[in-house]
Amino acid sequence: MKKGYWVVRASINNLNEYSKYIDIATAVIKKYDGTFIVRGGNQTEFEKEGFDRTVVVEFNSYKDALECYKSSEYQSALKLVEISASRLVSVVEGV
């Protein structure tokens, strides 16, 4: 079975509210056995710039990654993102 990944690029405009999202999202991701591979940290952008945070989460399967994102718990957490960040999120299947 192929792994599934969340690849998230974010520009944070309200760190206090985004931190609340992080707390909730972390618990939901753990519930679906997600593992953080990249969680912020130093980054150097090439070709196109615009995001100040990158997160990569690994799941046991693509199906698990999708189910976590679509879960009611995670969708509730996204309400905090709407007021705190601009993001590009992709759920992808591994090789």
C-alpha positions as a printed Julia matrix, in Angstrom:
95×3 Matrix{Float64}:
   0.0    0.0    0.0
   1.34   3.43  -0.93
   1.72   6.12   1.7
  -0.26   9.33   1.6
   1.08  12.82   2.3
  -0.19  16.27   3.11
   2.01  18.96   1.58
   1.13  22.36   3.03
   2.58  25.76   2.15
   1.39  28.6    4.37
   1.74  32.31   4.89
   0.66  33.14   8.42
  -0.97  36.5    9.11
  -2.19  35.86  12.68
   0.18  33.63  14.64
  -1.99  33.54  17.76
  -5.02  32.13  15.9
  -2.88  29.84  13.75
  -1.3   28.4   16.9
  -4.79  27.38  18.05
  -5.28  25.61  14.73
  -1.93  23.82  15.13
  -2.96  22.45  18.53
  -6.24  21.05  17.22
  -4.81  19.79  13.93
  -1.94  17.99  15.68
  -4.41  15.95  17.74
  -6.5   15.08  14.68
  -3.44  14.09  12.65
  -2.23  11.82  15.47
  -5.7   10.2   15.59
  -5.2    9.18  11.94
  -1.62   7.96  12.62
  -0.08  10.87  10.74
   3.61  11.63  11.24
   5.15  15.07  10.72
   8.08  14.81   8.31
   8.54  18.58   7.91
   7.05  21.1   10.31
   8.19  24.63   9.65
  11.87  25.29  10.16
  14.38  26.96   7.88
  13.6   26.91   4.18
  14.99  28.43   1.03
  12.55  28.97  -1.8
  13.58  28.69  -5.45
  11.71  29.55  -8.63
   8.74  31.13  -6.84
   8.42  32.68  -3.39
   5.5   33.51  -1.18
   5.07  30.99   1.62
   6.85  31.25   4.95
   5.98  27.8    6.34
   6.06  24.3    4.88
   4.58  21.2    6.5
   4.67  17.61   5.24
   2.68  14.91   7.03
   3.0   11.2    6.21
   0.05   8.81   6.58
  -0.07   5.03   6.24
  -2.1    5.39   3.04
  -3.5    7.93   0.63
  -6.97   6.96   1.86
  -5.99   7.77   5.47
  -4.58  11.14   4.4
  -7.83  12.03   2.62
 -10.01  10.78   5.47
  -8.08  12.85   7.99
  -8.41  16.01   5.89
 -12.12  15.43   5.3
 -12.87  14.51   8.94
 -15.32  16.71  10.81
 -12.69  17.4   13.48
 -10.18  18.69  10.95
 -12.79  20.67   9.03
 -13.69  22.43  12.3
 -10.02  23.32  12.83
  -9.91  24.88   9.35
 -12.21  27.65  10.55
  -9.17  29.02  12.43
  -7.08  28.91   9.25
  -9.6   31.08   7.41
  -8.81  33.97   9.78
  -5.11  33.34  10.27
  -3.34  32.16   7.1
  -3.26  31.77   3.35
  -2.35  28.23   2.35
  -1.85  25.82  -0.52
  -2.67  22.25   0.55
  -2.23  19.09  -1.5
  -2.97  15.51  -0.5
  -0.75  13.25  -2.59
  -0.06   9.57  -2.99
   3.51   8.39  -2.46
   5.54   6.29  -4.87
